[in-house]
Coordinates of C-alpha atoms in Angstrom, one line a residue:
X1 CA -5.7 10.2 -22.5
X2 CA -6.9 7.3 -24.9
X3 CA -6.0 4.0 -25.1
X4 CA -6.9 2.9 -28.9
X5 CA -6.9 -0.8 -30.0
X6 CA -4.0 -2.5 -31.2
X7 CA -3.7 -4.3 -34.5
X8 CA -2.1 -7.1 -33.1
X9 CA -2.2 -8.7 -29.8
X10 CA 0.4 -10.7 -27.8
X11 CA -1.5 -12.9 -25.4
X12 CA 1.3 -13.5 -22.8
X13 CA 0.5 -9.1 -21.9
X14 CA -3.5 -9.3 -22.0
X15 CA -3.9 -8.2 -18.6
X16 CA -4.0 -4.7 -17.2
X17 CA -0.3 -4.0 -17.2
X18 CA 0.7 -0.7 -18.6
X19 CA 4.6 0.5 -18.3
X20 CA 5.2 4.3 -19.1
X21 CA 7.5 3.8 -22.2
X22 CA 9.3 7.2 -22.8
X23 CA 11.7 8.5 -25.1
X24 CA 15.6 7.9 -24.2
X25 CA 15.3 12.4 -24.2
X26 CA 12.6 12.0 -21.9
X27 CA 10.4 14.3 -24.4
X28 CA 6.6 13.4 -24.1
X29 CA 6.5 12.1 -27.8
X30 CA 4.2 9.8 -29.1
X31 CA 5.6 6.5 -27.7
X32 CA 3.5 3.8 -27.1
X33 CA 3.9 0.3 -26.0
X34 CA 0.7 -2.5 -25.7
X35 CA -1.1 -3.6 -22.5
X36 CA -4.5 -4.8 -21.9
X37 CA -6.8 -4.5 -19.1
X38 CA -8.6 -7.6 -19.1
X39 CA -11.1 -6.9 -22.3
X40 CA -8.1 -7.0 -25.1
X41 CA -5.2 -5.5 -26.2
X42 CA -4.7 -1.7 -26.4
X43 CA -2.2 0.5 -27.0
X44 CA -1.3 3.7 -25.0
X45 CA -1.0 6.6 -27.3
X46 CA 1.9 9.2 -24.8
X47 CA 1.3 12.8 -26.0
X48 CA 0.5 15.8 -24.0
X49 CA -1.8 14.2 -21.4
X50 CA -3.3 16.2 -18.3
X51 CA -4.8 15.0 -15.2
X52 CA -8.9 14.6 -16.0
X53 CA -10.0 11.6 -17.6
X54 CA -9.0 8.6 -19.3
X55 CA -11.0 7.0 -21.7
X56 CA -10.4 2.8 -23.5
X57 CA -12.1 3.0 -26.7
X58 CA -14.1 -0.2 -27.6
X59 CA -13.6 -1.6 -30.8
X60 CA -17.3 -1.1 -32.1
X61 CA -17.0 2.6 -30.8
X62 CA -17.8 5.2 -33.7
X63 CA -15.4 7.4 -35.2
X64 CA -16.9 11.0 -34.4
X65 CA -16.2 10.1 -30.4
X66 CA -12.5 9.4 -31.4
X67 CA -12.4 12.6 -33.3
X68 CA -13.6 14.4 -29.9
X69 CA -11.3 12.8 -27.6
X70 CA -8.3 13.2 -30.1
X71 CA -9.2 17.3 -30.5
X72 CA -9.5 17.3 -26.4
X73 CA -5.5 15.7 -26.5
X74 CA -4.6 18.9 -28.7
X75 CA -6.4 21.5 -27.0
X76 CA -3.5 21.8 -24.1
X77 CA -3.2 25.7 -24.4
X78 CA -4.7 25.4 -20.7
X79 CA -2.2 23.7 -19.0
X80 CA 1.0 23.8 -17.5
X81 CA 4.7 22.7 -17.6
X82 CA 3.7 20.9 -14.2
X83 CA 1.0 19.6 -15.5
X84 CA 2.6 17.0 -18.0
X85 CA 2.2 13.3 -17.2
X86 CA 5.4 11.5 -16.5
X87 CA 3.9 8.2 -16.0
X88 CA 1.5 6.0 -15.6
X89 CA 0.6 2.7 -14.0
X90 CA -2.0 0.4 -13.8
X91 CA -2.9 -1.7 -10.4
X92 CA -2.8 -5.6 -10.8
X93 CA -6.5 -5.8 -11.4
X94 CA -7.0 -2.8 -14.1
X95 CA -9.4 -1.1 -11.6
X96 CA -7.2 1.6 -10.9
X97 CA -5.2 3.7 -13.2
X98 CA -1.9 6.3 -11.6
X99 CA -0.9 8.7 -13.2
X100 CA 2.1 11.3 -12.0
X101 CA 3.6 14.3 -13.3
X102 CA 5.8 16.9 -13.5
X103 CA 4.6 18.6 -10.5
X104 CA 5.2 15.9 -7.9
X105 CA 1.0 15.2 -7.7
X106 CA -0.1 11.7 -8.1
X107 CA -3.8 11.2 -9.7
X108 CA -5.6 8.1 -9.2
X109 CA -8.3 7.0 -11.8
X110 CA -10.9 4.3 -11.4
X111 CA -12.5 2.4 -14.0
X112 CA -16.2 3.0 -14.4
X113 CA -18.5 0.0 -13.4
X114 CA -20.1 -1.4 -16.2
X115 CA -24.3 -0.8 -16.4
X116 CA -26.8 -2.3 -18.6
X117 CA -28.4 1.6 -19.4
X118 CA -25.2 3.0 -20.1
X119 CA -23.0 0.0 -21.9
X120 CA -20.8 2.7 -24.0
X121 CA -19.6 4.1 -20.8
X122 CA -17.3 0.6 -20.3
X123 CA -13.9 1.1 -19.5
X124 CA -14.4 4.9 -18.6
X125 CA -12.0 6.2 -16.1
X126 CA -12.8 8.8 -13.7
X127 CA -10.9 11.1 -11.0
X128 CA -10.8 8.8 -8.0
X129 CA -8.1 10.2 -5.6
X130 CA -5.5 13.3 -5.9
X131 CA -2.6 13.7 -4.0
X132 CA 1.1 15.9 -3.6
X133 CA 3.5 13.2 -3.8
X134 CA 6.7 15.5 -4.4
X135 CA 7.6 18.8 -3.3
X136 CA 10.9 20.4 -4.9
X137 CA 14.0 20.1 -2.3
X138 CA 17.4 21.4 -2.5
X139 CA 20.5 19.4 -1.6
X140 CA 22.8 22.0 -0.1
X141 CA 25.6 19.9 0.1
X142 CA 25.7 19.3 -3.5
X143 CA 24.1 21.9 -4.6
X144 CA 21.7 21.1 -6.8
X145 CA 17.7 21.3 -6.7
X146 CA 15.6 18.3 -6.8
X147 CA 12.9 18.1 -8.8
X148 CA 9.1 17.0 -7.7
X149 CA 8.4 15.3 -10.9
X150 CA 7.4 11.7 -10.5
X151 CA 10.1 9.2 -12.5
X152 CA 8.1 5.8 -11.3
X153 CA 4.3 4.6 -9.6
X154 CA 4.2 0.4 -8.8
X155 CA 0.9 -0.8 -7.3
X156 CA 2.0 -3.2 -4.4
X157 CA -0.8 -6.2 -4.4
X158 CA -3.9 -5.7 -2.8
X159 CA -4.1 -7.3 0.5
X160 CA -7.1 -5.5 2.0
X161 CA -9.4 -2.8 1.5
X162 CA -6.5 -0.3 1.2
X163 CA -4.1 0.2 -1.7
X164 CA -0.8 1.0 -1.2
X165 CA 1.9 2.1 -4.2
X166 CA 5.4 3.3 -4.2
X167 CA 6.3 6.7 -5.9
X168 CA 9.5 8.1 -6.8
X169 CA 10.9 11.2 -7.8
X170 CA 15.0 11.6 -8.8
X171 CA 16.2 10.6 -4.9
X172 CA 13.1 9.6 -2.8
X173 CA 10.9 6.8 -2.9
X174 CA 7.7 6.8 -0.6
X175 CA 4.8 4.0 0.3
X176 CA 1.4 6.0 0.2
X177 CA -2.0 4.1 1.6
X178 CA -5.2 5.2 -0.3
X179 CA -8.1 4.1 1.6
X180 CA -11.6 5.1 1.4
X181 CA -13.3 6.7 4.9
X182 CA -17.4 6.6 5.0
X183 CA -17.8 6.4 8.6
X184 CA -16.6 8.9 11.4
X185 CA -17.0 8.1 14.9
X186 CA -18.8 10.0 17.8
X187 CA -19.4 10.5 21.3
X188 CA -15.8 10.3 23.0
X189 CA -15.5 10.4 26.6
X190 CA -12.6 13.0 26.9
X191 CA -13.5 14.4 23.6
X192 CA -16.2 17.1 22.4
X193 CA -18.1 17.2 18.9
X194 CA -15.2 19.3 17.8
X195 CA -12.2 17.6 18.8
X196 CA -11.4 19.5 21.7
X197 CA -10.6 17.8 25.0
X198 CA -13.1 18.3 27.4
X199 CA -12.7 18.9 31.8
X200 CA -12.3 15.9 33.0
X201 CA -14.5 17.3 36.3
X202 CA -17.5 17.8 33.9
X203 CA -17.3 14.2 32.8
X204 CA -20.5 12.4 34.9
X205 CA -21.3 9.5 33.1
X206 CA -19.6 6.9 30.6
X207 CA -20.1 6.8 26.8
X208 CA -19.9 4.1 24.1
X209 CA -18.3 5.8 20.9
X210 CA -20.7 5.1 17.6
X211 CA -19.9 4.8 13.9
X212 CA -22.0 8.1 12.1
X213 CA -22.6 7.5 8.1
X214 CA -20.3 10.3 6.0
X215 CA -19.6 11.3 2.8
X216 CA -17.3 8.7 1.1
X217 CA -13.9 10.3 1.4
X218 CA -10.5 8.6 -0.2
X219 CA -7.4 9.6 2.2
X220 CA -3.8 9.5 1.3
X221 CA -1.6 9.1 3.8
X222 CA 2.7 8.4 3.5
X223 CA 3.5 5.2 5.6
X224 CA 7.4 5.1 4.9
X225 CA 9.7 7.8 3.2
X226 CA 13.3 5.7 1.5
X227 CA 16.1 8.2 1.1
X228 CA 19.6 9.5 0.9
X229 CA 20.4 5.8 -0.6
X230 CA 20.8 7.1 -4.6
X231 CA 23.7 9.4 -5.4
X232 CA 21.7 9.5 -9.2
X233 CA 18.5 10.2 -10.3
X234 CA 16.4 7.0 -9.9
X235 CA 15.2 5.8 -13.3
X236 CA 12.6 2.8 -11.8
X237 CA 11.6 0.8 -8.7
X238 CA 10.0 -2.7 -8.8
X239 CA 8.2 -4.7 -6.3
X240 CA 9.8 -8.1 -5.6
X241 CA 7.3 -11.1 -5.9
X242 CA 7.9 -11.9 -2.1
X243 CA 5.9 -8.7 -1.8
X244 CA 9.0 -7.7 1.4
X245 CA 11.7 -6.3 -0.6
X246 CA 11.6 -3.8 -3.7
X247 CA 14.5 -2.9 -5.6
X248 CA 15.4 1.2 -7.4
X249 CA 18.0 2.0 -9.7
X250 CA 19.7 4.7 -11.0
X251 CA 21.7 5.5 -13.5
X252 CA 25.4 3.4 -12.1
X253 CA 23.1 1.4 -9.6
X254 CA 20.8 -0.8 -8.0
X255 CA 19.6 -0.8 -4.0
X256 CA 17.5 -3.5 -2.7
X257 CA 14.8 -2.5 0.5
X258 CA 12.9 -3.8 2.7
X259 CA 9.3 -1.8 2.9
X260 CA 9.9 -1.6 7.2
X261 CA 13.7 -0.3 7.2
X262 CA 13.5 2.9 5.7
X263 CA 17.6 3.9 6.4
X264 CA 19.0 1.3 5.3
X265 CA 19.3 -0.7 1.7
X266 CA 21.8 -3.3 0.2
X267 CA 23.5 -2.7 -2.9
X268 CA 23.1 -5.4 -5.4
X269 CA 24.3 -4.1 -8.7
X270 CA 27.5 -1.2 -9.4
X271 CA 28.2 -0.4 -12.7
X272 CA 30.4 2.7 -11.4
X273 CA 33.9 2.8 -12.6
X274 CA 37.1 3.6 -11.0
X275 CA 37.8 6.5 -13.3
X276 CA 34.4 8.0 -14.8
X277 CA 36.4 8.7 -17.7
X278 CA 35.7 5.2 -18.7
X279 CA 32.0 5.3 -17.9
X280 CA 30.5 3.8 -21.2
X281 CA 26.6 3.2 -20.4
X282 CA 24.5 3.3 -18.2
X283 CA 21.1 1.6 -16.0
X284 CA 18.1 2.2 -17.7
X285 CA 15.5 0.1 -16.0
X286 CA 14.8 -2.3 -13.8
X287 CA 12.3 -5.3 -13.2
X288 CA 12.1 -7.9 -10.6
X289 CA 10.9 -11.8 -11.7
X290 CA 7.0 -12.0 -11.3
X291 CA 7.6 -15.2 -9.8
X292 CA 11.0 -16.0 -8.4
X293 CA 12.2 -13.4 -6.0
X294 CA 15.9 -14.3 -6.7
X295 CA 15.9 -13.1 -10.4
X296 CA 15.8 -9.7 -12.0
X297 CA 16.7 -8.0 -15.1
X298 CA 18.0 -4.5 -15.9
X299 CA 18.8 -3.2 -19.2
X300 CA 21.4 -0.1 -20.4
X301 CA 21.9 2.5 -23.2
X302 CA 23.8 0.6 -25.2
X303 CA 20.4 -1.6 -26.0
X304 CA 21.6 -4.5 -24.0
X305 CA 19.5 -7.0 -20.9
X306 CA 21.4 -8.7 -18.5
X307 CA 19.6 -11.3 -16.3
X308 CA 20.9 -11.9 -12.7
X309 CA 20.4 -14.0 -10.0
X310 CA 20.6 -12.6 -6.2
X311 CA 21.8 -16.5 -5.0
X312 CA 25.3 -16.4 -7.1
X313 CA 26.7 -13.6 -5.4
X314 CA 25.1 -10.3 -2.9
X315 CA 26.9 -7.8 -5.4
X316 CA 25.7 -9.1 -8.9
X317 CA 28.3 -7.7 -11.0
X318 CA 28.1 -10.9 -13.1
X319 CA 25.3 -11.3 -15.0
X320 CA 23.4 -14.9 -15.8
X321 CA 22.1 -13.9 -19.4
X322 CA 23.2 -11.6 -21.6
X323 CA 20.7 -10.8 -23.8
X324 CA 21.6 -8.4 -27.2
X325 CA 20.5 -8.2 -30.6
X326 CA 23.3 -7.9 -33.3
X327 CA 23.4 -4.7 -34.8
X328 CA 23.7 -4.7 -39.1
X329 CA 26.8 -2.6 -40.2
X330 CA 25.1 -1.7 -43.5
X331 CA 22.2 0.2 -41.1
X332 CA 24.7 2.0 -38.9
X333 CA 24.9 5.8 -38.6
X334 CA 25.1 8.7 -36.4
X335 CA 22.0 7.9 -34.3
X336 CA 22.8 4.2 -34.0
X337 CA 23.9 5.0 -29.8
X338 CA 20.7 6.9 -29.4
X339 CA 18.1 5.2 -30.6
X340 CA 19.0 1.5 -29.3
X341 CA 18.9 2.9 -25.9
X342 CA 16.3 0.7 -23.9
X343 CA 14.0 3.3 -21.8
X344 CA 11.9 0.5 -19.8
X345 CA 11.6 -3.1 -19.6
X346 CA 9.0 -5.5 -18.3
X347 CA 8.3 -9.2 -17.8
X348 CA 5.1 -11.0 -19.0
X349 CA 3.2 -12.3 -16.5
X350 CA 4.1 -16.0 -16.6
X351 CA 7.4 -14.7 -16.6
X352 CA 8.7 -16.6 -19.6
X353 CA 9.0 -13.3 -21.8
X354 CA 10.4 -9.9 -21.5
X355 CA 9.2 -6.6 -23.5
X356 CA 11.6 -3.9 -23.4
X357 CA 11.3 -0.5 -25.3
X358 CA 14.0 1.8 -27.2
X359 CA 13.5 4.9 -29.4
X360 CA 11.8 3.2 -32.6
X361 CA 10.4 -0.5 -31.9
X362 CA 9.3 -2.5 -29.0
X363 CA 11.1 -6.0 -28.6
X364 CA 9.8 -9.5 -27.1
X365 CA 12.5 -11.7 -25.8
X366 CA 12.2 -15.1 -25.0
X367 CA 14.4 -15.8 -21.5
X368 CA 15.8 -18.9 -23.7
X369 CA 16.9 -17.2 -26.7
X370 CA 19.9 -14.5 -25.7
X371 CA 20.9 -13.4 -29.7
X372 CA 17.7 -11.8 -31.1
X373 CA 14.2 -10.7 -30.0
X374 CA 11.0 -13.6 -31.0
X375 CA 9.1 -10.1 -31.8
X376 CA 9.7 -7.0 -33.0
X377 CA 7.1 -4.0 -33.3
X378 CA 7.8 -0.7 -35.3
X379 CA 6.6 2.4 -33.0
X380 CA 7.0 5.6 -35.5
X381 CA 7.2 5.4 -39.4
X382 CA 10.0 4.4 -40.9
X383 CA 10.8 7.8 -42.4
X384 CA 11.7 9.3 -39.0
X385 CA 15.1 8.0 -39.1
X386 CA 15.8 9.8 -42.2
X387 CA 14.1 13.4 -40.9
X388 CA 16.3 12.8 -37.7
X389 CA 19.8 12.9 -40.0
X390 CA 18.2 15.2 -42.3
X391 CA 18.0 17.8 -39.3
X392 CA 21.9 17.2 -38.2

């Protein structure tokens, strides 16, 4: 995977945020949306991507190590349906890099410390943990098999020398702990060098237990499991800013959790209609405030963001902001549905802004402006419209 620079840069992003911005089909076409990681602004470049390094080209770097990297992207033959990224996330800092894919595993990258010998090698990532996430499950009630693959990853803020992130497949979300392990300890009382207990009649005299150096070893262990609250297939999770509660959504609504109850969530948005006949859109995404832990924002397929605020009401089925661009008549046509549905949506980090991502462009709205994006950036040529109805 490479991240190549972007021509333009947005300062209000600059700072190791990356959202996995797919297609409204879910295909892994080439969909990209900018980010930074503290050194500039990049752009994520979604093709076939498999699980073994990730690289942030520099600006000064030369063009024969692009041509490399980009003939390693097309040499796939090798891999698998399971092994096809599904998304990605970076941790608050930038250090760390998640990926998931289509086989339930979860693999963590970390970014290469920077040396004075090897200054090229900045911004580097390398393996740094691996880890089965998501096994496949069948619902016999309903019927229907669940897939492994990862829909979602959110980093949770770092508050000690563990990480902790939330993963999500269509119906389960669980909190994993990555910590690293370099010391094991020795000489238990009532245990032996192996781990077997030992007689407590052969036990004469008292032992302090001692931390022994090891090999560094990164450990992954599940810490809560949240399920049987989604009767869809969850499309995102956030992490509120009180850093208690996180919120997932799926396709007709949105559950809010606390990270210690695991069997129990509040509903706060139902878009669900009495008669499905008259089911018109649906929830595409989902993103907490990165600063007031009231306010959210979710957006739909029909290319609209609605703004609401958890104080009005505990079901927010009325919205605060409505925010939708106008759509031209003269530029209307068959696709018009499918290619203004909005597959993610993000807020910058002071807040003020959100960036949300359909089928052709990548939009910046201001939260004080409701009729039409400040910013709008092209994401595929503009002949792909007319190859699309060209194929009907």
């Amino acid at each position: 995977m490479v991240l190549q620079p972007s021509e333009r840069h947005y300062g209000d992003w600059n700072h190791g945020r990356l959202g996995p911005w797919c297609s409204p089909t879910g295909s892994p076409a080439p969909l990209s949306c900018e980010t930074g990681c503290g050194e500039g602004s990049w752009i994520l470049v979604c093709r076939l991507l498999f699980p073994t390094q990730v690289s942030l080209l520099s600006m000064e770097e030369d063009i024969d190590t692009r041509k490399i990297n980009n003939s390693f992207l097309r040499d796939h033959s090798y891999a698998t349906e399971a092994d096809i990224i599904s998304t990605v996330e970076f941790n608050h800092t930038g250090e760390l890099l998640a990926t998931g894919d289509k086989g339930g595993r979860v693999v963590i990258f970390q970014r290469e410390q920077e040396s004075k010998n090897q200054v090229h090698r900045r911004g580097e990532y390398n393996v740094y943990s691996t880890f089965q996430s998501h096994e496949p499950e069948f619902d016999y009630l309903k019927s229907l098999e669940i897939e492994e693959k990862i829909n979602k990853i959110r980093w949770l803020p770092q508050q000690n020398a563990a990480y902790f992130l939330l993963s999500t497949n269509d119906k389960t979300v669980k909190l994993w702990k990555v910590s690293e392990r370099d010391k094991r300890p020795e000489g238990y009382n009532l245990k032996d060098e192996e781990g077997r207990l030992r007689d407590p009649a052969t036990i004469t005299t008292l032992r302090v237990p001692v931390l022994r150096p090891m090999d560094l070893m990164v450990e992954a262990t599940p810490r809560r499991v949240f399920a049987n609250a989604h009767t869809y297939h969850i499309n995102s999770i956030s992490v509120n800013s009180d850093y208690e509660t996180y919120m997932s959504a799926d396709d007709l609504r949105i559950n809010l959790w606390n990270f210690e109850i695991t069997n129990q969530s509040f509903n706060i948005v139902d878009i669900k209609p009495a008669n499905m006949e008259e089911l018109t859109e649906v929830i595409t995404a989902a993103e907490f405030h990165p600063h007031h832990c009231n306010t959210f924002v979710y957006s739909s397929s029909k290319g609209t963001i609605r703004l609401c605020d958890m104080r009005a009401s505990a079901l927010c089925d009325r919205h605060t902001k409505f925010f939708e661009e106008p759509e031209d008549p003269s530029n209307r046509s068959f696709f018009s549905e499918i290619i203004s549905s909005i597959s993610d949506v993000k807020f910058s980090h002071s807040g003020r802004y959100i960036m949300t991502r359909d089928y052709l462009t990548v939009k910046v709205w201001d939260l004080n402006m409701e009729n039409r994006p400040i910013e709008t950036y092209q994401c595929h040529h503009d002949g792909l419209l007319q190859q699309l109805l060209q194929d009907v």
